[in-house]
Amino acid sequence: LVVVFGIFALHTAQVWCYAALYEALGEFSTFEEALYFSTVSFSTLGFGDLTLSIRWRVLGAIEAVNGLVLIAWSTAFFMSVTARLRLLEHNWHDH
């Protein structure tokens, strides 16, 4: 459970950092819009109801690729931790 919440917290921090960057660039009128866009982009959901200006649209694509890679890596890491816990549990039952 600690691993799950840790991964979630790290991804949340990453999304908020991108949102802060979008706000600093003046891409959205409110931080809520920047956070919404960042969350949708990071998760590669990409609704398209909010978009970046032409000047920064590649940044949104970079965030989407970054999110895809990090979420996939986190899934692989979580599966690795789960497999190790199962091995430890199995070894504990054998003794």
PDB file of N, CA and C in Angstrom:
ATOM      1  N   LEU A   1       0.825  -1.187   0.000  1.00  0.00           N
ATOM      2  CA  LEU A   1       0.000   0.000   0.000  1.00  0.00           C
ATOM      3  C   LEU A   1       0.874   1.258   0.000  1.00  0.00           C
ATOM      4  N   VAL A   2       1.997   1.207   0.711  1.00  0.00           N
ATOM      5  CA  VAL A   2       2.918   2.342   0.741  1.00  0.00           C
ATOM      6  C   VAL A   2       3.472   2.616  -0.658  1.00  0.00           C
ATOM      7  N   VAL A   3       3.780   1.549  -1.381  1.00  0.00           N
ATOM      8  CA  VAL A   3       4.310   1.700  -2.740  1.00  0.00           C
ATOM      9  C   VAL A   3       3.264   2.352  -3.644  1.00  0.00           C
ATOM     10  N   VAL A   4       2.037   1.925  -3.541  1.00  0.00           N
ATOM     11  CA  VAL A   4       0.964   2.483  -4.379  1.00  0.00           C
ATOM     12  C   VAL A   4       0.784   3.972  -4.098  1.00  0.00           C
ATOM     13  N   PHE A   5       0.696   4.334  -2.815  1.00  0.00           N
ATOM     14  CA  PHE A   5       0.528   5.741  -2.477  1.00  0.00           C
ATOM     15  C   PHE A   5       1.769   6.557  -2.837  1.00  0.00           C
ATOM     16  N   GLY A   6       2.945   5.949  -2.715  1.00  0.00           N
ATOM     17  CA  GLY A   6       4.173   6.643  -3.108  1.00  0.00           C
ATOM     18  C   GLY A   6       4.205   6.945  -4.589  1.00  0.00           C
ATOM     19  N   ILE A   7       3.855   5.962  -5.392  1.00  0.00           N
ATOM     20  CA  ILE A   7       3.816   6.156  -6.848  1.00  0.00           C
ATOM     21  C   ILE A   7       2.772   7.219  -7.209  1.00  0.00           C
ATOM     22  N   PHE A   8       1.610   7.132  -6.584  1.00  0.00           N
ATOM     23  CA  PHE A   8       0.555   8.113  -6.849  1.00  0.00           C
ATOM     24  C   PHE A   8       1.020   9.516  -6.483  1.00  0.00           C
ATOM     25  N   ALA A   9       1.687   9.644  -5.343  1.00  0.00           N
ATOM     26  CA  ALA A   9       2.183  10.952  -4.910  1.00  0.00           C
ATOM     27  C   ALA A   9       3.218  11.503  -5.886  1.00  0.00           C
ATOM     28  N   LEU A  10       4.105  10.650  -6.374  1.00  0.00           N
ATOM     29  CA  LEU A  10       5.114  11.099  -7.343  1.00  0.00           C
ATOM     30  C   LEU A  10       4.474  11.561  -8.646  1.00  0.00           C
ATOM     31  N   HIS A  11       3.507  10.806  -9.140  1.00  0.00           N
ATOM     32  CA  HIS A  11       2.829  11.218 -10.373  1.00  0.00           C
ATOM     33  C   HIS A  11       2.044  12.507 -10.163  1.00  0.00           C
ATOM     34  N   THR A  12       1.432  12.641  -9.006  1.00  0.00           N
ATOM     35  CA  THR A  12       0.697  13.870  -8.695  1.00  0.00           C
ATOM     36  C   THR A  12       1.650  15.066  -8.701  1.00  0.00           C
ATOM     37  N   ALA A  13       2.811  14.902  -8.097  1.00  0.00           N
ATOM     38  CA  ALA A  13       3.803  15.989  -8.082  1.00  0.00           C
ATOM     39  C   ALA A  13       4.241  16.342  -9.499  1.00  0.00           C
ATOM     40  N   GLN A  14       4.418  15.339 -10.338  1.00  0.00           N
ATOM     41  CA  GLN A  14       4.827  15.589 -11.723  1.00  0.00           C
ATOM     42  C   GLN A  14       3.752  16.370 -12.474  1.00  0.00           C
ATOM     43  N   VAL A  15       2.508  15.978 -12.303  1.00  0.00           N
ATOM     44  CA  VAL A  15       1.395  16.673 -12.957  1.00  0.00           C
ATOM     45  C   VAL A  15       1.323  18.121 -12.485  1.00  0.00           C
ATOM     46  N   TRP A  16       1.488  18.340 -11.183  1.00  0.00           N
ATOM     47  CA  TRP A  16       1.435  19.694 -10.634  1.00  0.00           C
ATOM     48  C   TRP A  16       2.603  20.539 -11.133  1.00  0.00           C
ATOM     49  N   CYS A  17       3.765  19.933 -11.316  1.00  0.00           N
ATOM     50  CA  CYS A  17       4.913  20.686 -11.853  1.00  0.00           C
ATOM     51  C   CYS A  17       4.639  21.154 -13.281  1.00  0.00           C
ATOM     52  N   TYR A  18       4.091  20.274 -14.098  1.00  0.00           N
ATOM     53  CA  TYR A  18       3.724  20.687 -15.461  1.00  0.00           C
ATOM     54  C   TYR A  18       2.664  21.783 -15.416  1.00  0.00           C
ATOM     55  N   ALA A  19       1.680  21.651 -14.522  1.00  0.00           N
ATOM     56  CA  ALA A  19       0.636  22.668 -14.415  1.00  0.00           C
ATOM     57  C   ALA A  19       1.234  24.016 -14.020  1.00  0.00           C
ATOM     58  N   ALA A  20       2.172  23.996 -13.085  1.00  0.00           N
ATOM     59  CA  ALA A  20       2.834  25.245 -12.679  1.00  0.00           C
ATOM     60  C   ALA A  20       3.601  25.849 -13.846  1.00  0.00           C
ATOM     61  N   LEU A  21       4.222  25.005 -14.660  1.00  0.00           N
ATOM     62  CA  LEU A  21       4.935  25.491 -15.837  1.00  0.00           C
ATOM     63  C   LEU A  21       3.964  26.136 -16.825  1.00  0.00           C
ATOM     64  N   TYR A  22       2.834  25.481 -17.074  1.00  0.00           N
ATOM     65  CA  TYR A  22       1.844  26.053 -17.993  1.00  0.00           C
ATOM     66  C   TYR A  22       1.324  27.397 -17.480  1.00  0.00           C
ATOM     67  N   GLU A  23       1.117  27.463 -16.171  1.00  0.00           N
ATOM     68  CA  GLU A  23       0.659  28.732 -15.603  1.00  0.00           C
ATOM     69  C   GLU A  23       1.736  29.812 -15.729  1.00  0.00           C
ATOM     70  N   ALA A  24       2.988  29.430 -15.466  1.00  0.00           N
ATOM     71  CA  ALA A  24       4.093  30.394 -15.586  1.00  0.00           C
ATOM     72  C   ALA A  24       4.248  30.887 -17.019  1.00  0.00           C
ATOM     73  N   LEU A  25       3.939  30.033 -17.978  1.00  0.00           N
ATOM     74  CA  LEU A  25       4.015  30.419 -19.387  1.00  0.00           C
ATOM     75  C   LEU A  25       2.800  31.239 -19.824  1.00  0.00           C
ATOM     76  N   GLY A  26       1.797  31.339 -18.963  1.00  0.00           N
ATOM     77  CA  GLY A  26       0.598  32.112 -19.291  1.00  0.00           C
ATOM     78  C   GLY A  26      -0.335  31.405 -20.251  1.00  0.00           C
ATOM     79  N   GLU A  27      -0.297  30.087 -20.271  1.00  0.00           N
ATOM     80  CA  GLU A  27      -1.110  29.325 -21.221  1.00  0.00           C
ATOM     81  C   GLU A  27      -2.581  29.207 -20.824  1.00  0.00           C
ATOM     82  N   PHE A  28      -2.876  29.331 -19.539  1.00  0.00           N
ATOM     83  CA  PHE A  28      -4.256  29.195 -19.080  1.00  0.00           C
ATOM     84  C   PHE A  28      -4.590  30.334 -18.134  1.00  0.00           C
ATOM     85  N   SER A  29      -5.880  30.652 -18.058  1.00  0.00           N
ATOM     86  CA  SER A  29      -6.295  31.792 -17.234  1.00  0.00           C
ATOM     87  C   SER A  29      -6.350  31.447 -15.746  1.00  0.00           C
ATOM     88  N   THR A  30      -6.499  30.163 -15.404  1.00  0.00           N
ATOM     89  CA  THR A  30      -6.523  29.760 -13.994  1.00  0.00           C
ATOM     90  C   THR A  30      -5.615  28.555 -13.791  1.00  0.00           C
ATOM     91  N   PHE A  31      -5.181  28.378 -12.545  1.00  0.00           N
ATOM     92  CA  PHE A  31      -4.359  27.210 -12.239  1.00  0.00           C
ATOM     93  C   PHE A  31      -5.177  25.925 -12.379  1.00  0.00           C
ATOM     94  N   GLU A  32      -6.474  26.002 -12.085  1.00  0.00           N
ATOM     95  CA  GLU A  32      -7.330  24.822 -12.231  1.00  0.00           C
ATOM     96  C   GLU A  32      -7.332  24.328 -13.670  1.00  0.00           C
ATOM     97  N   GLU A  33      -7.401  25.246 -14.626  1.00  0.00           N
ATOM     98  CA  GLU A  33      -7.350  24.860 -16.039  1.00  0.00           C
ATOM     99  C   GLU A  33      -6.008  24.233 -16.379  1.00  0.00           C
ATOM    100  N   ALA A  34      -4.922  24.816 -15.877  1.00  0.00           N
ATOM    101  CA  ALA A  34      -3.582  24.271 -16.126  1.00  0.00           C
ATOM    102  C   ALA A  34      -3.448  22.883 -15.529  1.00  0.00           C
ATOM    103  N   LEU A  35      -3.988  22.694 -14.324  1.00  0.00           N
ATOM    104  CA  LEU A  35      -3.917  21.393 -13.665  1.00  0.00           C
ATOM    105  C   LEU A  35      -4.763  20.359 -14.401  1.00  0.00           C
ATOM    106  N   TYR A  36      -5.932  20.766 -14.835  1.00  0.00           N
ATOM    107  CA  TYR A  36      -6.802  19.876 -15.606  1.00  0.00           C
ATOM    108  C   TYR A  36      -6.120  19.451 -16.906  1.00  0.00           C
ATOM    109  N   PHE A  37      -5.584  20.424 -17.643  1.00  0.00           N
ATOM    110  CA  PHE A  37      -4.905  20.100 -18.894  1.00  0.00           C
ATOM    111  C   PHE A  37      -3.723  19.177 -18.638  1.00  0.00           C
ATOM    112  N   SER A  38      -2.951  19.464 -17.601  1.00  0.00           N
ATOM    113  CA  SER A  38      -1.788  18.654 -17.280  1.00  0.00           C
ATOM    114  C   SER A  38      -2.190  17.221 -16.930  1.00  0.00           C
ATOM    115  N   THR A  39      -3.233  17.068 -16.143  1.00  0.00           N
ATOM    116  CA  THR A  39      -3.693  15.725 -15.764  1.00  0.00           C
ATOM    117  C   THR A  39      -4.159  14.944 -16.980  1.00  0.00           C
ATOM    118  N   VAL A  40      -4.923  15.582 -17.833  1.00  0.00           N
ATOM    119  CA  VAL A  40      -5.429  14.920 -19.037  1.00  0.00           C
ATOM    120  C   VAL A  40      -4.284  14.573 -19.985  1.00  0.00           C
ATOM    121  N   SER A  41      -3.302  15.447 -20.082  1.00  0.00           N
ATOM    122  CA  SER A  41      -2.153  15.184 -20.956  1.00  0.00           C
ATOM    123  C   SER A  41      -1.261  14.090 -20.385  1.00  0.00           C
ATOM    124  N   PHE A  42      -0.932  14.185 -19.090  1.00  0.00           N
ATOM    125  CA  PHE A  42      -0.039  13.220 -18.455  1.00  0.00           C
ATOM    126  C   PHE A  42      -0.603  11.813 -18.537  1.00  0.00           C
ATOM    127  N   SER A  43      -1.907  11.701 -18.389  1.00  0.00           N
ATOM    128  CA  SER A  43      -2.549  10.383 -18.445  1.00  0.00           C
ATOM    129  C   SER A  43      -2.791   9.923 -19.880  1.00  0.00           C
ATOM    130  N   THR A  44      -2.429  10.733 -20.842  1.00  0.00           N
ATOM    131  CA  THR A  44      -2.615  10.511 -22.288  1.00  0.00           C
ATOM    132  C   THR A  44      -4.086  10.370 -22.670  1.00  0.00           C
ATOM    133  N   LEU A  45      -4.977  10.864 -21.826  1.00  0.00           N
ATOM    134  CA  LEU A  45      -6.399  10.850 -22.142  1.00  0.00           C
ATOM    135  C   LEU A  45      -6.706  11.860 -23.240  1.00  0.00           C
ATOM    136  N   GLY A  46      -6.197  13.076 -23.084  1.00  0.00           N
ATOM    137  CA  GLY A  46      -6.260  14.092 -24.126  1.00  0.00           C
ATOM    138  C   GLY A  46      -7.641  14.432 -24.638  1.00  0.00           C
ATOM    139  N   PHE A  47      -8.504  14.980 -23.794  1.00  0.00           N
ATOM    140  CA  PHE A  47      -9.853  15.342 -24.224  1.00  0.00           C
ATOM    141  C   PHE A  47      -9.847  16.364 -25.354  1.00  0.00           C
ATOM    142  N   GLY A  48      -8.959  17.336 -25.301  1.00  0.00           N
ATOM    143  CA  GLY A  48      -8.893  18.350 -26.342  1.00  0.00           C
ATOM    144  C   GLY A  48      -9.786  19.549 -26.105  1.00  0.00           C
ATOM    145  N   ASP A  49     -10.473  19.590 -24.958  1.00  0.00           N
ATOM    146  CA  ASP A  49     -11.324  20.748 -24.679  1.00  0.00           C
ATOM    147  C   ASP A  49     -10.491  21.965 -24.285  1.00  0.00           C
ATOM    148  N   LEU A  50      -9.297  21.751 -23.759  1.00  0.00           N
ATOM    149  CA  LEU A  50      -8.335  22.813 -23.518  1.00  0.00           C
ATOM    150  C   LEU A  50      -7.081  22.479 -24.306  1.00  0.00           C
ATOM    151  N   THR A  51      -6.505  23.477 -24.940  1.00  0.00           N
ATOM    152  CA  THR A  51      -5.295  23.236 -25.729  1.00  0.00           C
ATOM    153  C   THR A  51      -4.267  24.321 -25.452  1.00  0.00           C
ATOM    154  N   LEU A  52      -3.033  23.984 -25.735  1.00  0.00           N
ATOM    155  CA  LEU A  52      -1.949  24.952 -25.625  1.00  0.00           C
ATOM    156  C   LEU A  52      -1.884  25.782 -26.904  1.00  0.00           C
ATOM    157  N   SER A  53      -1.279  26.925 -26.801  1.00  0.00           N
ATOM    158  CA  SER A  53      -1.066  27.739 -27.996  1.00  0.00           C
ATOM    159  C   SER A  53      -0.084  27.020 -28.917  1.00  0.00           C
ATOM    160  N   ILE A  54      -0.044  27.455 -30.160  1.00  0.00           N
ATOM    161  CA  ILE A  54       0.857  26.846 -31.137  1.00  0.00           C
ATOM    162  C   ILE A  54       2.303  26.890 -30.650  1.00  0.00           C
ATOM    163  N   ARG A  55       2.642  27.948 -29.954  1.00  0.00           N
ATOM    164  CA  ARG A  55       4.018  28.122 -29.467  1.00  0.00           C
ATOM    165  C   ARG A  55       4.446  27.012 -28.515  1.00  0.00           C
ATOM    166  N   TRP A  56       3.511  26.483 -27.697  1.00  0.00           N
ATOM    167  CA  TRP A  56       3.858  25.518 -26.658  1.00  0.00           C
ATOM    168  C   TRP A  56       3.194  24.158 -26.836  1.00  0.00           C
ATOM    169  N   ARG A  57       2.537  23.895 -27.948  1.00  0.00           N
ATOM    170  CA  ARG A  57       1.806  22.637 -28.093  1.00  0.00           C
ATOM    171  C   ARG A  57       2.710  21.413 -28.065  1.00  0.00           C
ATOM    172  N   VAL A  58       3.954  21.546 -28.487  1.00  0.00           N
ATOM    173  CA  VAL A  58       4.882  20.410 -28.421  1.00  0.00           C
ATOM    174  C   VAL A  58       5.153  20.037 -26.963  1.00  0.00           C
ATOM    175  N   LEU A  59       5.127  21.025 -26.074  1.00  0.00           N
ATOM    176  CA  LEU A  59       5.315  20.752 -24.650  1.00  0.00           C
ATOM    177  C   LEU A  59       4.213  19.825 -24.129  1.00  0.00           C
ATOM    178  N   GLY A  60       2.995  20.020 -24.575  1.00  0.00           N
ATOM    179  CA  GLY A  60       1.898  19.127 -24.199  1.00  0.00           C
ATOM    180  C   GLY A  60       2.128  17.711 -24.691  1.00  0.00           C
ATOM    181  N   ALA A  61       2.656  17.584 -25.904  1.00  0.00           N
ATOM    182  CA  ALA A  61       2.969  16.257 -26.437  1.00  0.00           C
ATOM    183  C   ALA A  61       4.098  15.603 -25.638  1.00  0.00           C
ATOM    184  N   ILE A  62       5.077  16.400 -25.248  1.00  0.00           N
ATOM    185  CA  ILE A  62       6.180  15.875 -24.438  1.00  0.00           C
ATOM    186  C   ILE A  62       5.648  15.381 -23.095  1.00  0.00           C
ATOM    187  N   GLU A  63       4.729  16.141 -22.496  1.00  0.00           N
ATOM    188  CA  GLU A  63       4.151  15.691 -21.228  1.00  0.00           C
ATOM    189  C   GLU A  63       3.407  14.373 -21.401  1.00  0.00           C
ATOM    190  N   ALA A  64       2.678  14.223 -22.492  1.00  0.00           N
ATOM    191  CA  ALA A  64       1.937  12.983 -22.732  1.00  0.00           C
ATOM    192  C   ALA A  64       2.886  11.793 -22.855  1.00  0.00           C
ATOM    193  N   VAL A  65       3.960  11.947 -23.604  1.00  0.00           N
ATOM    194  CA  VAL A  65       4.938  10.865 -23.745  1.00  0.00           C
ATOM    195  C   VAL A  65       5.614  10.590 -22.402  1.00  0.00           C
ATOM    196  N   ASN A  66       5.960  11.646 -21.695  1.00  0.00           N
ATOM    197  CA  ASN A  66       6.561  11.511 -20.377  1.00  0.00           C
ATOM    198  C   ASN A  66       5.624  10.742 -19.441  1.00  0.00           C
ATOM    199  N   GLY A  67       4.352  11.119 -19.423  1.00  0.00           N
ATOM    200  CA  GLY A  67       3.374  10.431 -18.587  1.00  0.00           C
ATOM    201  C   GLY A  67       3.216   8.977 -18.964  1.00  0.00           C
ATOM    202  N   LEU A  68       3.156   8.700 -20.250  1.00  0.00           N
ATOM    203  CA  LEU A  68       3.022   7.317 -20.719  1.00  0.00           C
ATOM    204  C   LEU A  68       4.189   6.468 -20.242  1.00  0.00           C
ATOM    205  N   VAL A  69       5.398   6.975 -20.416  1.00  0.00           N
ATOM    206  CA  VAL A  69       6.589   6.230 -20.009  1.00  0.00           C
ATOM    207  C   VAL A  69       6.632   6.050 -18.488  1.00  0.00           C
ATOM    208  N   LEU A  70       6.350   7.111 -17.746  1.00  0.00           N
ATOM    209  CA  LEU A  70       6.430   7.024 -16.291  1.00  0.00           C
ATOM    210  C   LEU A  70       5.338   6.139 -15.698  1.00  0.00           C
ATOM    211  N   ILE A  71       4.141   6.194 -16.250  1.00  0.00           N
ATOM    212  CA  ILE A  71       3.073   5.316 -15.766  1.00  0.00           C
ATOM    213  C   ILE A  71       3.398   3.860 -16.094  1.00  0.00           C
ATOM    214  N   ALA A  72       3.924   3.605 -17.278  1.00  0.00           N
ATOM    215  CA  ALA A  72       4.324   2.232 -17.629  1.00  0.00           C
ATOM    216  C   ALA A  72       5.457   1.756 -16.719  1.00  0.00           C
ATOM    217  N   TRP A  73       6.441   2.615 -16.491  1.00  0.00           N
ATOM    218  CA  TRP A  73       7.545   2.251 -15.606  1.00  0.00           C
ATOM    219  C   TRP A  73       7.032   1.983 -14.190  1.00  0.00           C
ATOM    220  N   SER A  74       6.120   2.799 -13.721  1.00  0.00           N
ATOM    221  CA  SER A  74       5.562   2.612 -12.386  1.00  0.00           C
ATOM    222  C   SER A  74       4.794   1.301 -12.280  1.00  0.00           C
ATOM    223  N   THR A  75       4.083   0.946 -13.323  1.00  0.00           N
ATOM    224  CA  THR A  75       3.371  -0.327 -13.345  1.00  0.00           C
ATOM    225  C   THR A  75       4.355  -1.491 -13.274  1.00  0.00           C
ATOM    226  N   ALA A  76       5.416  -1.418 -14.058  1.00  0.00           N
ATOM    227  CA  ALA A  76       6.434  -2.474 -14.029  1.00  0.00           C
ATOM    228  C   ALA A  76       7.093  -2.553 -12.650  1.00  0.00           C
ATOM    229  N   PHE A  77       7.394  -1.402 -12.059  1.00  0.00           N
ATOM    230  CA  PHE A  77       7.988  -1.371 -10.726  1.00  0.00           C
ATOM    231  C   PHE A  77       7.044  -1.981  -9.701  1.00  0.00           C
ATOM    232  N   PHE A  78       5.772  -1.629  -9.765  1.00  0.00           N
ATOM    233  CA  PHE A  78       4.792  -2.168  -8.831  1.00  0.00           C
ATOM    234  C   PHE A  78       4.664  -3.682  -8.987  1.00  0.00           C
ATOM    235  N   MET A  79       4.677  -4.168 -10.210  1.00  0.00           N
ATOM    236  CA  MET A  79       4.604  -5.615 -10.433  1.00  0.00           C
ATOM    237  C   MET A  79       5.844  -6.309  -9.880  1.00  0.00           C
ATOM    238  N   SER A  80       6.992  -5.692 -10.007  1.00  0.00           N
ATOM    239  CA  SER A  80       8.225  -6.238  -9.454  1.00  0.00           C
ATOM    240  C   SER A  80       8.154  -6.321  -7.931  1.00  0.00           C
ATOM    241  N   VAL A  81       7.673  -5.270  -7.297  1.00  0.00           N
ATOM    242  CA  VAL A  81       7.518  -5.266  -5.842  1.00  0.00           C
ATOM    243  C   VAL A  81       6.530  -6.350  -5.411  1.00  0.00           C
ATOM    244  N   THR A  82       5.422  -6.468  -6.135  1.00  0.00           N
ATOM    245  CA  THR A  82       4.422  -7.482  -5.821  1.00  0.00           C
ATOM    246  C   THR A  82       4.999  -8.890  -5.953  1.00  0.00           C
ATOM    247  N   ALA A  83       5.770  -9.122  -6.995  1.00  0.00           N
ATOM    248  CA  ALA A  83       6.385 -10.439  -7.186  1.00  0.00           C
ATOM    249  C   ALA A  83       7.357 -10.753  -6.047  1.00  0.00           C
ATOM    250  N   ARG A  84       8.131  -9.767  -5.618  1.00  0.00           N
ATOM    251  CA  ARG A  84       9.056  -9.989  -4.505  1.00  0.00           C
ATOM    252  C   ARG A  84       8.308 -10.272  -3.208  1.00  0.00           C
ATOM    253  N   LEU A  85       7.217  -9.569  -2.984  1.00  0.00           N
ATOM    254  CA  LEU A  85       6.422  -9.826  -1.782  1.00  0.00           C
ATOM    255  C   LEU A  85       5.819 -11.228  -1.802  1.00  0.00           C
ATOM    256  N   ARG A  86       5.372 -11.657  -2.960  1.00  0.00           N
ATOM    257  CA  ARG A  86       4.830 -13.020  -3.080  1.00  0.00           C
ATOM    258  C   ARG A  86       5.916 -14.054  -2.815  1.00  0.00           C
ATOM    259  N   LEU A  87       7.115 -13.818  -3.307  1.00  0.00           N
ATOM    260  CA  LEU A  87       8.228 -14.730  -3.062  1.00  0.00           C
ATOM    261  C   LEU A  87       8.560 -14.787  -1.576  1.00  0.00           C
ATOM    262  N   LEU A  88       8.596 -13.625  -0.933  1.00  0.00           N
ATOM    263  CA  LEU A  88       8.853 -13.595   0.509  1.00  0.00           C
ATOM    264  C   LEU A  88       7.754 -14.314   1.287  1.00  0.00           C
ATOM    265  N   GLU A  89       6.516 -14.113   0.870  1.00  0.00           N
ATOM    266  CA  GLU A  89       5.396 -14.786   1.528  1.00  0.00           C
ATOM    267  C   GLU A  89       5.503 -16.293   1.352  1.00  0.00           C
ATOM    268  N   HIS A  90       5.845 -16.718   0.148  1.00  0.00           N
ATOM    269  CA  HIS A  90       5.996 -18.148  -0.132  1.00  0.00           C
ATOM    270  C   HIS A  90       7.119 -18.746   0.724  1.00  0.00           C
ATOM    271  N   ASN A  91       8.255 -18.059   0.786  1.00  0.00           N
ATOM    272  CA  ASN A  91       9.379 -18.533   1.594  1.00  0.00           C
ATOM    273  C   ASN A  91       9.028 -18.556   3.071  1.00  0.00           C
ATOM    274  N   TRP A  92       8.243 -17.592   3.527  1.00  0.00           N
ATOM    275  CA  TRP A  92       7.854 -17.543   4.927  1.00  0.00           C
ATOM    276  C   TRP A  92       6.954 -18.717   5.290  1.00  0.00           C
ATOM    277  N   HIS A  93       6.038 -19.091   4.365  1.00  0.00           N
ATOM    278  CA  HIS A  93       5.140 -20.220   4.606  1.00  0.00           C
ATOM    279  C   HIS A  93       5.889 -21.545   4.610  1.00  0.00           C
ATOM    280  N   ASP A  94       6.978 -21.641   3.873  1.00  0.00           N
ATOM    281  CA  ASP A  94       7.756 -22.893   3.807  1.00  0.00           C
ATOM    282  C   ASP A  94       8.543 -23.153   5.087  1.00  0.00           C
ATOM    283  N   HIS A  95       8.786 -22.127   5.874  1.00  0.00           N
ATOM    284  CA  HIS A  95       9.597 -22.336   7.082  1.00  0.00           C
ATOM    285  C   HIS A  95       8.761 -22.472   8.275  1.00  0.00           C
TER     286      HIS A  95
END
